[in-house]
Amino acid sequence: MSKAEIGIIGGSGLYAMPGLSNIREERVTTPFGEPSDAFILGDLEGRKVAFLARHGRGHRILPSELNFRANIYAMKALGVERILSVSAVGSLKEEHKPTDFVVPDQFIDRTFARVSTFFGEGIVAHVAFGDPVCATVADTFTSACKAVGVVGKAGGTYVCMEGPQFSTRAESNLYRSWGADVIGMTNLQEAKLAREAEICYATMAMVTDYDCWHEGHDDVTIDQIVAVLHQNAENAAKVVRAAVAAMPETRTCGCGEALKFAILTDRKAIPAEARKKLALLLDKYL
Ligand SMILES: CSC[C@H]1O[C@H](OP(=O)(O)O)[C@H](O)[C@@H]1O
Ligand SMILES: Nc1ncnc2[nH]cnc12
C-alpha cells in the first residue's frame, strides 16, 4: 500500500513541513544509493505526504553532490504520484522581485556534472520532455499562491546551473539575453527523473535576489538570500499546504504514462540485472 501520495521536496530555507500530523520518519534505501535524508511521512490537509529536505537537514549537500536518482526513486517507492518542489532562485528579470513566487514551465540546462537518468546499463529509453513540468501541479501551485494572497506567476524559464559558485555577470547577462526568468541549481534533474519515474513534478520558485546583473542591487550573497528566505518561509509553507489541499485526487495528465512509448530496447535484450534494478519503474511495461 502507498505510504504517501504527494511528495514535497523542501529546498534552501525549507527543511521541515509545518502542519504535518501523524508524523513518522522513514529512511528509504534505493538501488541508486542514499537519499538526501530520512523522509518525514505524515498527514497534511487530509492527504498522505512525504517530505524530504533536498540538501538534508542542516543543509549539508551541495547541488552537484545531490543524489537526485535516490531522492526520486525513494519517492516512487513510497507510492508518491506527485512531487511539489520548493526552491530558492535568483531573478533574471526586473519584474520578478525578491519575495515573488514563480512557477516555471521550462528549463535550460547549464549543468555538466550530474547523472540525469535512471536508464543505461542495457536499457535505453527516451521520454518526451517538451513540457517538462506537470500542468496540473503547476496550476495548483499558482492557484494556491492566489488563495494565500502572495504573488505567484504562472510560467517562466528556469536556468539550471552547476554551481556551487554563483554566475559571472557575463553568464547572468547571457541568460537574460535568452529570455530566461529565474536561475537555480537543482530543479532540472528532479524534473527529468520524475518524468522517467512517471511522477508529476512542478516547482514553486521563491525569488531571493537579482543575481549579479542588476545595477541597482548588490551582487547576490548568501546572507541576502537567507534574509529573504526567512521572510518567505511562512508563505512558502502556506502555499504548499493550500496546494496539497487543492490537488485533484486522480491524475488526468499524461505524466503517469511517460514511459509507455519511451523504451527502445528489445525486451529480450534487457539484462536481468538492469531489469531487476528498474523493476519499480518498468514492471508494468515488461
Ligand atoms: C541558498 S543559495 C543557492 C542554493 O539555493 C537553491 O537551492 P534549492 O533549489 O534547493 O532551493 C539553489 O538551487 C542552490 O542550491
Ligand atoms: N542567483 C542565484 N543563482 C543560482 N541559484 C540561486 N538560488 C538563489 N539565488 C540564486
PDB file of C-alpha atoms and ligand atoms in Angstrom, residues 11-12 54-55 59 63 86-88 158 166 184-187 222 225 229, ligand 1:
ATOM      1  CA  GLY A  11      14.921  23.391  -0.820  1.00  0.00           C
ATOM      2  CA  SER A  12      17.073  26.103   0.713  1.00  0.00           C
ATOM      3  CA  ARG A  54      16.693  18.373  -0.561  1.00  0.00           C
ATOM      4  CA  HIS A  55      20.061  19.331   0.887  1.00  0.00           C
ATOM      5  CA  HIS A  59      21.898  21.883   4.623  1.00  0.00           C
ATOM      6  CA  PRO A  63      23.785  20.836  -5.558  1.00  0.00           C
ATOM      7  CA  VAL A  86      10.116  24.353  -3.346  1.00  0.00           C
ATOM      8  CA  SER A  87      13.288  26.171  -4.390  1.00  0.00           C
ATOM      9  CA  ALA A  88      15.167  29.413  -3.935  1.00  0.00           C
ATOM     10  CA  TYR A 158      14.448  28.259 -15.068  1.00  0.00           C
ATOM     11  CA  PHE A 166      27.007  31.898  -8.408  1.00  0.00           C
ATOM     12  CA  GLY A 184      18.838  27.927  -9.591  1.00  0.00           C
ATOM     13  CA  MET A 185      20.985  24.810  -9.189  1.00  0.00           C
ATOM     14  CA  THR A 186      18.689  21.890  -8.504  1.00  0.00           C
ATOM     15  CA  ASN A 187      15.417  21.550 -10.363  1.00  0.00           C
ATOM     16  CA  ILE A 222      24.137  34.084   0.882  1.00  0.00           C
ATOM     17  CA  ILE A 225      19.275  35.015   0.226  1.00  0.00           C
ATOM     18  CA  LEU A 229      14.091  33.068   2.755  1.00  0.00           C
TER      19      LEU A 229
HETATM   20  C1  LIG B   1      20.993  29.127  -0.931  1.00  0.00           C
HETATM   21  S1  LIG B   1      21.675  29.769  -2.371  1.00  0.00           S
HETATM   22  C2  LIG B   1      21.886  28.544  -3.624  1.00  0.00           C
HETATM   23  C3  LIG B   1      21.090  27.280  -3.461  1.00  0.00           C
HETATM   24  O1  LIG B   1      19.699  27.670  -3.299  1.00  0.00           O
HETATM   25  C4  LIG B   1      18.933  26.945  -4.230  1.00  0.00           C
HETATM   26  O2  LIG B   1      18.647  25.703  -3.609  1.00  0.00           O
HETATM   27  P1  LIG B   1      17.260  24.932  -3.758  1.00  0.00           P
HETATM   28  O3  LIG B   1      16.969  24.824  -5.225  1.00  0.00           O
HETATM   29  O4  LIG B   1      17.473  23.612  -3.121  1.00  0.00           O
HETATM   30  O5  LIG B   1      16.242  25.781  -3.021  1.00  0.00           O
HETATM   31  C5  LIG B   1      19.871  26.796  -5.406  1.00  0.00           C
HETATM   32  O6  LIG B   1      19.428  25.823  -6.315  1.00  0.00           O
HETATM   33  C6  LIG B   1      21.177  26.469  -4.741  1.00  0.00           C
HETATM   34  O7  LIG B   1      21.271  25.105  -4.430  1.00  0.00           O
END
